[in-house]
Amino acid sequence: MNSPILAGLGLRKNFRSGSKDIEVLKGIDVSLNEGEFISIQGESGSGKTTLLNLLSGLETSDGGEINWAGENVSKFKINSLARKRRGFLSLVFQSYYLVPEIDALANVAMGARIAGLDLDWRSRSKTLMERVGLGERLHSLPSTLSGGERQRVAIARAMCANPKVILADEPTGNLDEGTGDAVIDLLRSLCSEEKIGLVLVTHNNAHASMADSKYHLKDGLLHKEA
Amino acid sequence: MPWYIYIALRHLFPKGKRFPFFTAMSITGVALGVAVLIIVPSVFNGFQAEIRRNLANAYGDLRIEGRTIIGNHRQLTETILAEEGIKRAVPYAHGMVMMQYNDRPTFPLVQGIDVRSDEELATVASHILEGDIDDFYDDSVIVSSGVATALRLRVGETAMIYNQQLLEQLTRDEVPLPREVEVAAIFETGWYEVDENTVLCTLRFMQELYGLGEGVHGIKAYVEDGYDPDRVANNLNGKLDINLWASSWRYANREMLGILEFENRMMFFLLFIILIVSAFSIMSSLLISVIRKTREIGVFSSMGATASQVAACFCLQGVAIGIVGAAFGFALGFSLIGVREEITTAISNFMGVAESMSEFYGFAYLPIDVQSEDLTRIAILAIAISTLAGVVPALNAARLKPVEALRSE
């Protein structure tokens, strides 16, 4: 059996609220294999985003271990983690976070440029824009795009970095149902074609049900659903 | 191009029709500071150069004077001319007299000129407004425009000159007879101090007026191009009789020149504060930008950007503002210098100060002297200060933790 591309073992995270420590994550085990798609659901405030932040190395855990491609990165410093993320892990956010001053194509290319990938990022970003159905909107500024189009640009940007894993934090949260379905279809098919592992945090049952494995986060613990 | 340079430039100059207000304000601040730093010192330098030139013209590069009247001036002139670097030496005598025309008196300074010196005559001829240098002989004078105006004198008219010897005659109960002189020409140099109250006569006439015999008050010397008048004066002092000394125009006017130099330095320092003010405007713009872009910084970090790359992105914006601001400042500064006469005329007409300018400074136009080392210094300062202004926001951006940046509202 192959070792997982991404794994969290016994992850714990506390937050201080006044004089009290609140234990948000109480020892979570989760793993993702190459090309696998898992979904995580849970109530608002249950710790879904915190779990994604721990898995992506944006936040440090209070306990447990995070493995990227078999390497324990729990003790890495911020800059080392940033370098390690290049070409390994991309994130897709609910609010897209595109750079407003540059056009859609340039936004997509940022994924590869920041990752410093040794590839022709111009042609790769153009290809990705065509694959997400925005071949006609290459030079449109983000402000002129619809919410669904912006999220597709954000997905193309995540893909452009050539990652092994994509962590998507409620990517359809700001979209209507039809557009949200199209975005998830696109994300799922692109990850499947490129053998990219996908972790999807969502409130939408239908989207969660598309995953190979479905998890529910409750009371600081992650439960696998049948 | 590295991504952080690309993003820095796009933050400053975004694509599309959006007007980059913060960028425009920051660049304008630097440009105005640079323009002022170019214009004001150049005008000051121009004034100083003009004053220096006038001082040097009036004084000569060097003067050799003695404790008493110099009797053997021909031999002394030969000694001076033998000194390396000296191209010309002419004797002079000067003093004050009373000049009268139609019951109107004035008390001009009289300069006795050696008419054997073609260069001296040529210098005078170049400033003549009316009359002819060829009519200049022992019983004629060339008066400055100020003297001509004060006495209502015209070329060809005759005025009376009273000198100190006549006063001595009065004390001996003798009848003093003034000298009659014809006005050969009227001159104007553009330097107020000279134009207001000067009369030129021949050296021989001056010797007679002051009873100098063959003596003179001193010798003016001019140095070859590239020679330092101070050094030549020092060398000469080593060879002259102990009762004679040579001094350069700079030494003779050292207090005035010292004041001008001090003014120049103080003015540059004070104007430098303008650049500091614009640096604060850059810093506040960039700090606001860091706050506005906090989530963007978080996204860059999540994509693999290191703290130093994020810092470079914001620091480079300071550099770019400095470079573009300095370029605009140079363009603005030189444009305003180009139309300075129109501006000063408009201001003078509006405030009615044209006369006082020539009265205080000695010339009615606005001289300018742009020095390349000043320009280099200004460009380096503007870019360095803008860069420093970008450092604080850059460090703030670099210190942001990715997850906190993403969570920010």
XYZ file of C-alpha atoms in Angstrom:
635
model
C 0.000 0.000 0.000
C 1.278 3.497 -0.935
C 1.991 5.937 1.884
C -0.433 8.878 1.931
C 0.607 12.075 0.184
C -0.775 14.126 3.093
C -1.448 12.973 6.628
C -2.337 14.482 9.973
C -1.754 12.285 13.044
C -3.225 13.139 16.419
C -3.634 16.841 15.535
C -4.603 19.040 18.449
C -5.314 22.749 18.530
C -6.385 25.013 21.383
C -7.530 28.616 21.207
C -7.511 30.975 24.165
C -10.733 32.832 24.825
C -10.270 35.221 27.748
C -8.762 33.163 30.552
C -10.054 29.901 29.111
C -8.441 27.485 26.664
C -10.855 26.036 24.155
C -9.769 22.721 22.634
C -10.973 22.930 19.031
C -9.248 19.852 17.672
C -8.779 16.964 20.079
C -6.469 14.596 18.262
C -7.413 14.190 14.643
C -6.120 11.537 12.300
C -6.636 12.128 8.617
C -4.837 10.987 5.495
C -5.065 11.617 1.778
C -3.664 9.410 -0.954
C -2.479 10.557 -4.347
C -5.482 11.519 -6.518
C -7.930 10.843 -3.662
C -10.869 13.169 -2.958
C -12.100 13.565 0.620
C -14.699 15.913 1.986
C -15.058 17.343 5.473
C -18.311 18.691 6.834
C -19.227 20.156 10.158
C -21.052 22.908 11.963
C -19.793 26.483 11.705
C -17.020 26.945 14.255
C -16.372 23.194 14.507
C -12.738 23.688 13.385
C -12.849 22.744 9.680
C -10.830 25.752 8.517
C -8.422 25.295 11.442
C -7.852 21.693 10.331
C -7.125 22.833 6.764
C -4.743 25.499 8.088
C -2.865 22.854 10.101
C -2.682 20.481 7.148
C -1.427 23.286 4.857
C 1.171 24.443 7.407
C -0.323 27.917 7.641
C -0.900 27.344 11.349
C 1.058 25.361 13.905
C -0.598 22.586 15.904
C -0.422 22.183 19.667
C 0.130 18.487 19.269
C 0.357 15.773 16.662
C 2.257 15.425 13.428
C 1.795 16.512 9.829
C 3.383 14.561 7.008
C 3.792 15.860 3.467
C 4.799 13.105 1.045
C 6.055 11.104 4.007
C 8.076 13.933 5.544
C 7.174 15.266 8.983
C 6.855 19.060 8.538
C 5.385 19.821 11.990
C 8.553 21.516 13.239
C 9.363 23.461 10.064
C 9.623 27.253 10.312
C 7.226 29.515 8.368
C 9.653 30.244 5.496
C 10.704 26.588 5.152
C 7.053 25.569 5.012
C 6.394 28.248 2.385
C 9.180 26.848 0.202
C 7.982 23.291 0.828
C 4.432 24.206 -0.276
C 5.711 25.250 -3.719
C 4.636 22.627 -6.220
C 3.187 20.430 -3.466
C 0.133 22.088 -2.016
C -2.334 24.722 -3.203
C -5.312 26.294 -1.512
C -8.667 27.448 -2.854
C -10.574 29.923 -0.672
C -14.213 30.821 -0.340
C -13.486 34.480 -1.207
C -11.193 33.695 -4.195
C -8.542 36.292 -3.136
C -7.502 37.250 -6.642
C -5.104 40.168 -7.120
C -7.405 42.978 -8.334
C -4.675 44.925 -10.175
C -3.830 42.176 -12.669
C -5.906 40.325 -15.262
C -7.257 36.778 -14.955
C -4.408 35.206 -16.926
C -1.770 36.938 -14.782
C -3.605 35.803 -11.625
C -3.471 32.204 -12.816
C 0.223 32.547 -13.656
C 0.947 33.745 -10.095
C 0.543 30.145 -8.930
C 3.496 28.991 -11.011
C 5.518 32.195 -10.630
C 5.460 32.162 -6.828
C 6.107 28.421 -6.824
C 9.129 29.202 -9.026
C 8.326 26.250 -11.253
C 10.676 25.585 -14.092
C 7.971 25.565 -16.749
C 6.458 27.839 -19.348
C 3.963 29.460 -17.019
C 2.551 31.655 -19.763
C 1.351 28.771 -21.900
C 0.389 26.669 -18.853
C -1.793 29.439 -17.404
C -3.422 30.013 -20.797
C -4.153 26.297 -21.143
C -5.622 26.204 -17.640
C -7.815 29.237 -18.360
C -9.149 27.380 -21.387
C -9.681 24.228 -19.316
C -11.747 26.144 -16.754
C -13.805 27.606 -19.614
C -12.433 31.126 -19.492
C -10.395 31.120 -22.703
C -12.276 34.221 -23.831
C -11.689 36.140 -20.584
C -7.881 35.931 -20.388
C -7.333 39.658 -20.013
C -10.391 40.506 -17.943
C -9.759 42.090 -14.568
C -11.197 40.192 -11.558
C -13.648 43.037 -10.923
C -15.320 42.351 -14.283
C -15.788 38.628 -13.618
C -18.765 36.940 -11.939
C -18.341 35.037 -8.672
C -18.293 31.684 -10.466
C -15.727 32.930 -12.978
C -13.524 34.284 -10.201
C -13.598 30.949 -8.407
C -12.681 29.178 -11.651
C -9.728 31.557 -12.019
C -8.744 30.744 -8.413
C -8.925 27.003 -9.198
C -6.797 27.498 -12.315
C -4.299 29.446 -10.186
C -4.133 26.585 -7.681
C -3.640 24.097 -10.522
C -0.960 26.238 -12.183
C 1.409 25.597 -9.282
C 1.399 21.913 -10.327
C 0.451 20.714 -6.823
C 0.088 17.195 -5.466
C -2.673 18.315 -3.103
C -5.397 20.977 -3.217
C -7.141 22.070 -0.026
C -10.423 23.835 -0.815
C -12.118 25.743 1.996
C -15.809 26.148 1.170
C -15.095 27.160 -2.448
C -18.821 27.404 -3.252
C -19.750 29.354 -0.141
C -20.291 32.583 -2.066
C -21.905 31.024 -5.129
C -25.458 30.062 -6.076
C -26.284 26.367 -6.215
C -25.955 25.918 -9.976
C -22.669 27.780 -10.209
C -21.395 25.983 -7.103
C -22.181 22.587 -8.654
C -20.301 23.569 -11.833
C -17.286 24.743 -9.831
C -17.112 21.506 -7.808
C -17.519 19.421 -10.967
C -14.646 21.331 -12.517
C -12.426 21.036 -9.447
C -13.121 17.331 -9.082
C -12.508 16.538 -12.755
C -9.273 18.566 -12.944
C -7.887 16.907 -9.794
C -8.888 13.503 -11.091
C -7.209 14.099 -14.494
C -3.972 15.316 -12.886
C -4.014 12.828 -9.994
C -4.156 15.606 -7.446
C -5.395 14.807 -3.944
C -8.341 17.021 -2.977
C -9.595 17.925 0.492
C -12.919 19.754 0.267
C -14.443 21.515 3.234
C -18.101 22.186 2.509
C -21.555 22.613 3.996
C -23.148 21.203 0.868
C -24.172 17.527 1.265
C -24.319 16.891 -2.465
C -20.785 18.165 -2.984
C -19.527 16.223 0.029
C -21.128 13.050 -1.292
C -19.070 13.239 -4.500
C -15.913 12.485 -2.461
C -14.184 9.105 -2.222
C -14.301 9.465 1.565
C -16.632 11.644 3.571
C -15.757 12.978 7.044
C -17.699 14.888 9.669
C -15.989 17.085 12.241
C -17.816 17.259 15.551
C -16.701 18.091 19.087
C -13.095 18.304 17.962
C -13.021 14.833 16.475
C -13.210 13.662 12.875
C -15.674 10.877 12.079
C -15.614 8.965 8.830
C -19.062 8.538 7.361
C -20.159 5.510 5.526
C 10.787 39.260 -13.937
C 10.439 37.900 -10.369
C 6.812 37.848 -9.219
C 7.364 40.303 -6.350
C 8.714 42.976 -8.725
C 5.768 42.347 -11.058
C 3.241 42.643 -8.223
C 5.005 45.730 -6.793
C 4.695 47.478 -10.165
C 1.086 46.357 -10.604
C 0.153 47.587 -7.116
C 1.540 50.974 -8.084
C 0.341 51.027 -11.679
C -2.646 48.678 -11.936
C -4.028 47.466 -15.249
C -7.249 48.945 -16.538
C -8.722 52.370 -16.083
C -8.447 52.566 -12.316
C -6.546 55.731 -11.330
C -3.784 54.836 -8.842
C -4.589 57.591 -6.352
C -2.143 56.588 -3.600
C 0.639 56.134 -6.137
C -0.092 59.492 -7.734
C -0.041 61.242 -4.349
C 3.222 59.580 -3.309
C 4.920 60.308 -6.624
C 3.668 63.899 -6.558
C 5.129 64.345 -3.060
C 8.569 63.148 -4.172
C 8.378 65.051 -7.476
C 7.554 68.337 -5.743
C 10.345 67.802 -3.221
C 12.865 67.023 -5.966
C 11.701 69.951 -8.119
C 12.097 72.374 -5.215
C 15.509 70.882 -4.414
C 16.574 71.462 -8.024
C 15.107 74.935 -8.513
C 15.987 76.682 -5.266
C 19.685 75.686 -5.030
C 20.101 76.376 -8.767
C 18.712 79.878 -8.315
C 20.880 80.382 -5.229
C 23.911 79.065 -7.113
C 23.039 81.400 -9.971
C 22.861 84.388 -7.625
C 26.121 83.390 -6.004
C 27.875 82.814 -9.319
C 26.691 86.215 -10.498
C 27.852 87.888 -7.294
C 31.200 86.064 -7.526
C 31.616 87.084 -11.158
C 30.858 90.706 -10.326
C 33.242 90.645 -7.388
C 35.979 89.103 -9.520
C 35.366 91.541 -12.380
C 35.513 94.558 -10.100
C 38.465 93.344 -8.064
C 40.485 91.502 -10.685
C 41.720 88.012 -9.905
C 44.465 89.449 -7.685
C 45.433 92.801 -6.318
C 48.901 93.771 -5.244
C 48.871 96.641 -2.793
C 51.309 98.250 -0.409
C 51.463 100.170 2.868
C 52.059 103.346 0.893
C 51.670 104.499 -2.665
C 53.537 102.236 -5.085
C 56.056 104.364 -6.928
C 57.930 101.823 -9.044
C 54.841 100.199 -10.542
C 56.398 99.448 -13.943
C 59.166 97.329 -12.425
C 56.665 95.720 -10.051
C 54.337 94.932 -12.970
C 57.200 93.135 -14.723
C 57.896 91.097 -11.581
C 54.218 90.168 -11.332
C 53.966 89.224 -15.005
C 56.969 86.930 -14.572
C 54.994 84.845 -12.056
C 53.623 81.580 -13.461
C 49.916 81.725 -14.221
C 49.583 85.479 -14.515
C 48.464 86.638 -17.932
C 47.891 90.367 -17.372
C 48.765 93.031 -14.806
C 47.621 96.660 -14.872
C 48.202 99.500 -12.410
C 45.246 101.337 -10.883
C 44.423 104.227 -8.626
C 41.088 104.866 -7.011
C 39.396 107.206 -4.603
C 36.380 109.354 -3.898
C 35.706 112.815 -5.337
C 32.866 115.293 -5.485
C 31.368 115.692 -8.937
C 29.105 118.615 -9.738
C 26.917 119.501 -12.696
C 24.410 122.400 -12.764
C 24.636 122.808 -8.987
C 23.888 119.155 -8.434
C 26.624 117.336 -6.505
C 27.360 113.644 -6.126
C 30.233 111.712 -4.550
C 31.258 108.910 -6.874
C 34.132 106.440 -6.582
C 36.708 107.185 -9.250
C 38.759 104.467 -10.875
C 41.875 105.411 -12.812
C 42.352 103.095 -15.788
C 45.593 102.458 -17.623
C 44.596 103.347 -21.165
C 47.674 101.590 -22.520
C 45.977 98.329 -21.649
C 43.775 97.266 -24.559
C 42.068 94.660 -22.382
C 41.051 97.270 -19.792
C 39.622 99.499 -22.506
C 37.876 96.568 -24.177
C 36.259 95.599 -20.856
C 34.979 99.153 -20.391
C 33.888 99.387 -24.039
C 31.779 96.248 -23.671
C 29.594 98.000 -21.070
C 29.141 101.359 -22.811
C 25.503 102.427 -23.282
C 26.100 105.756 -24.919
C 29.187 107.534 -26.311
C 32.466 106.148 -27.622
C 35.558 104.733 -25.892
C 37.684 106.521 -28.526
C 36.677 109.879 -26.970
C 38.172 108.795 -23.642
C 41.275 110.856 -22.887
C 42.955 112.582 -19.939
C 40.364 115.339 -19.419
C 37.330 113.190 -19.985
C 35.493 110.629 -17.891
C 33.176 107.723 -18.411
C 30.318 107.828 -15.908
C 28.064 105.066 -14.748
C 24.376 105.213 -15.560
C 23.583 105.991 -11.896
C 25.893 109.028 -11.847
C 24.538 110.242 -15.210
C 20.989 109.997 -13.896
C 21.792 111.678 -10.580
C 23.466 114.656 -12.278
C 21.232 114.654 -15.419
C 24.468 114.349 -17.391
C 24.683 113.515 -21.060
C 27.576 112.514 -23.275
C 29.594 115.566 -24.397
C 28.588 117.708 -21.417
C 31.150 119.054 -18.943
C 31.075 118.484 -15.175
C 33.294 119.707 -12.319
C 35.400 117.448 -10.127
C 36.560 118.438 -6.652
C 39.129 116.308 -4.899
C 40.723 116.197 -1.485
C 43.662 118.353 -2.570
C 41.274 121.253 -3.127
C 40.207 120.950 0.502
C 43.831 121.195 1.556
C 44.126 124.350 -0.606
C 41.140 125.836 1.242
C 42.860 125.312 4.581
C 45.815 127.316 3.210
C 43.406 130.142 2.170
C 44.061 129.390 -1.502
C 41.245 129.483 -4.055
C 40.468 125.918 -5.067
C 39.822 125.418 -8.743
C 37.937 122.289 -9.706
C 38.854 120.179 -12.709
C 36.546 120.335 -15.676
C 35.895 116.989 -17.323
C 33.898 116.081 -20.396
C 31.629 113.045 -20.329
C 33.010 110.712 -23.018
C 30.550 107.886 -22.441
C 28.005 106.357 -20.068
C 28.327 102.721 -19.025
C 26.264 100.089 -17.241
C 27.527 96.684 -16.090
C 24.293 95.278 -14.640
C 25.843 95.231 -11.181
C 24.062 97.745 -9.007
C 26.984 98.676 -6.765
C 29.124 99.664 -9.739
C 26.383 101.209 -11.866
C 25.056 103.367 -9.055
C 28.111 105.454 -8.272
C 31.255 105.021 -10.378
C 33.318 107.288 -12.587
C 36.174 106.057 -14.769
C 39.076 108.278 -15.714
C 42.535 107.716 -17.084
C 45.230 106.625 -14.685
C 47.233 109.738 -15.459
C 44.244 111.991 -14.605
C 43.749 110.098 -11.341
C 47.446 110.481 -10.493
C 47.094 114.225 -10.997
C 43.878 114.444 -8.970
C 45.387 112.624 -6.029
C 48.890 114.030 -6.435
C 50.381 110.568 -6.854
C 53.071 111.642 -9.301
C 54.057 108.419 -11.102
C 52.699 106.323 -8.260
C 49.639 104.086 -8.150
C 47.456 102.563 -5.416
C 48.000 99.040 -6.607
C 48.207 96.565 -9.451
C 45.373 94.364 -10.648
C 46.428 91.001 -12.029
C 44.496 88.368 -13.960
C 45.422 84.674 -13.956
C 45.388 82.191 -16.818
C 42.444 79.795 -17.017
C 42.949 76.823 -14.716
C 45.112 78.687 -12.214
C 43.862 79.214 -8.692
C 44.062 82.915 -7.756
C 44.671 82.032 -4.076
C 47.636 79.822 -4.938
C 49.101 82.356 -7.371
C 48.707 85.079 -4.695
C 50.532 82.880 -2.158
C 53.366 82.199 -4.580
C 53.619 85.887 -5.367
C 53.682 86.863 -1.699
C 56.819 84.765 -1.308
C 58.598 86.919 -3.863
C 57.296 90.433 -3.158
C 58.874 93.073 -0.986
C 57.758 92.861 2.652
C 55.764 96.088 2.273
C 53.734 94.679 -0.588
C 51.154 91.925 -0.564
C 48.995 90.124 -3.061
C 45.480 89.049 -2.246
C 42.966 87.189 -4.388
C 39.424 88.418 -4.912
C 38.279 85.425 -2.899
C 40.443 86.356 0.062
C 39.420 89.996 -0.105
C 35.722 88.993 -0.143
C 36.058 85.942 2.111
C 33.401 87.066 4.592
C 30.825 87.616 1.874
C 31.698 84.317 0.188
C 31.606 82.511 3.550
C 28.101 83.825 4.185
C 26.992 82.730 0.714
C 28.427 79.239 1.234
C 26.807 78.923 4.661
C 23.474 80.087 3.228
C 23.763 77.474 0.508
C 24.348 74.629 2.952
C 21.587 75.720 5.322
C 19.144 76.104 2.475
C 19.870 72.602 1.164
C 19.401 71.201 4.655
C 16.084 73.008 5.114
C 14.802 71.935 1.717
C 15.855 68.378 2.503
C 13.071 68.392 5.116
C 10.580 68.566 2.238
C 11.853 65.192 1.046
C 11.514 63.804 4.581
C 7.882 64.982 4.608
C 7.232 63.271 1.284
C 8.889 60.129 2.688
C 6.288 60.082 5.447
C 3.545 60.386 2.849
C 5.042 57.423 0.982
C 5.325 55.457 4.217
C 1.710 56.130 5.190
C 0.500 55.219 1.676
C 2.433 51.964 1.751
C 1.309 51.173 5.307
C -2.290 51.645 4.179
C -1.502 49.449 1.184
C -0.153 46.706 3.484
C -3.371 46.886 5.526
C -5.501 46.789 2.372
C -3.475 43.917 0.979
C -3.223 41.855 4.166
C -5.274 38.964 2.807
C -3.396 39.123 -0.481
C -0.153 38.775 1.484
C -1.667 35.740 3.244
C -2.569 34.210 -0.126
C 0.943 34.817 -1.475
C 2.347 33.105 1.624
C -0.032 30.175 1.153
C 1.264 29.887 -2.423
C 4.872 29.650 -1.251
C 6.029 33.261 -0.920
C 8.702 33.772 1.746
C 8.745 36.716 4.167
C 11.690 38.286 2.329
C 9.848 38.130 -1.011
C 6.784 39.781 0.542
C 9.040 42.442 2.095
C 10.773 43.008 -1.251
C 7.385 43.481 -2.916
C 6.550 46.444 -0.667
C 10.066 47.838 -0.355
C 10.369 47.927 -4.146
C 7.238 50.043 -4.285
C 9.136 52.659 -2.272
C 12.072 52.374 -4.695
C 9.770 52.709 -7.719
C 8.025 55.754 -6.216
C 11.465 57.286 -5.593
C 12.671 56.674 -9.157
C 9.464 57.810 -10.882
C 9.051 60.739 -8.452
C 12.651 61.851 -9.031
C 12.161 61.623 -12.827
C 8.989 63.724 -12.672
C 10.690 66.094 -10.230
C 13.597 66.598 -12.639
C 11.180 67.240 -15.519
C 9.136 69.674 -13.425
C 12.225 71.395 -12.017
C 13.839 71.964 -15.419
C 10.518 73.056 -16.939
C 10.079 75.698 -14.258
C 13.718 76.768 -14.623
C 13.035 77.181 -18.364
C 10.213 79.641 -17.724
C 11.789 81.338 -14.694
C 11.916 84.766 -16.319
C 8.187 84.688 -17.065
C 7.475 83.545 -13.486
C 9.697 86.183 -11.852
C 8.275 88.906 -14.106
C 4.742 87.881 -13.141
C 5.644 87.821 -9.422
C 7.512 91.141 -9.664
C 4.576 92.785 -11.446
C 2.149 91.366 -8.936
C 4.178 92.403 -5.875
C 6.008 95.379 -7.338
C 9.448 94.165 -6.237
C 11.444 94.321 -9.491
C 13.422 97.358 -8.334
C 14.349 95.890 -4.962
C 15.780 92.793 -6.638
C 18.312 94.847 -8.583
C 18.940 97.015 -5.529
C 19.730 94.123 -3.183
C 21.298 91.657 -5.567
C 22.793 93.974 -8.148
C 20.985 92.467 -11.158
C 17.401 92.532 -12.345
C 17.241 89.084 -13.999
C 17.114 85.648 -12.355
C 20.484 83.943 -12.822
C 20.611 80.158 -12.701
C 23.464 77.734 -12.187
C 22.539 74.037 -12.255
C 25.389 71.946 -10.859
C 25.617 68.314 -11.884
C 26.859 67.187 -8.462
C 23.754 68.749 -6.883
C 21.534 66.840 -9.318
C 23.280 63.551 -8.524
C 22.947 64.227 -4.803
C 19.233 65.047 -5.132
C 18.461 61.935 -7.220
C 20.307 59.655 -4.776
C 18.622 61.291 -1.766
C 15.128 61.039 -3.266
C 15.497 57.362 -4.140
C 17.223 56.501 -0.830
C 14.560 58.256 1.264
C 11.713 56.654 -0.717
C 13.355 53.259 -0.278
C 13.706 53.815 3.462
C 10.060 54.895 3.560
C 9.176 51.523 2.044
C 11.178 49.538 4.603
C 8.769 49.956 7.551
C 5.675 48.844 5.594
C 7.745 46.041 4.046
C 8.807 44.759 7.482
C 5.186 44.976 8.645
C 4.111 42.905 5.654
C 6.893 40.380 6.178
C 5.978 39.935 9.852
C 2.386 38.957 9.034
C 1.700 35.296 9.771
C -0.084 33.708 6.800
C -3.035 32.446 8.797
C -3.513 35.774 10.600
C -3.303 37.599 7.275
C -5.973 35.351 5.803
C -8.211 35.802 8.843
C -7.951 39.590 8.819
C -11.143 41.545 8.171
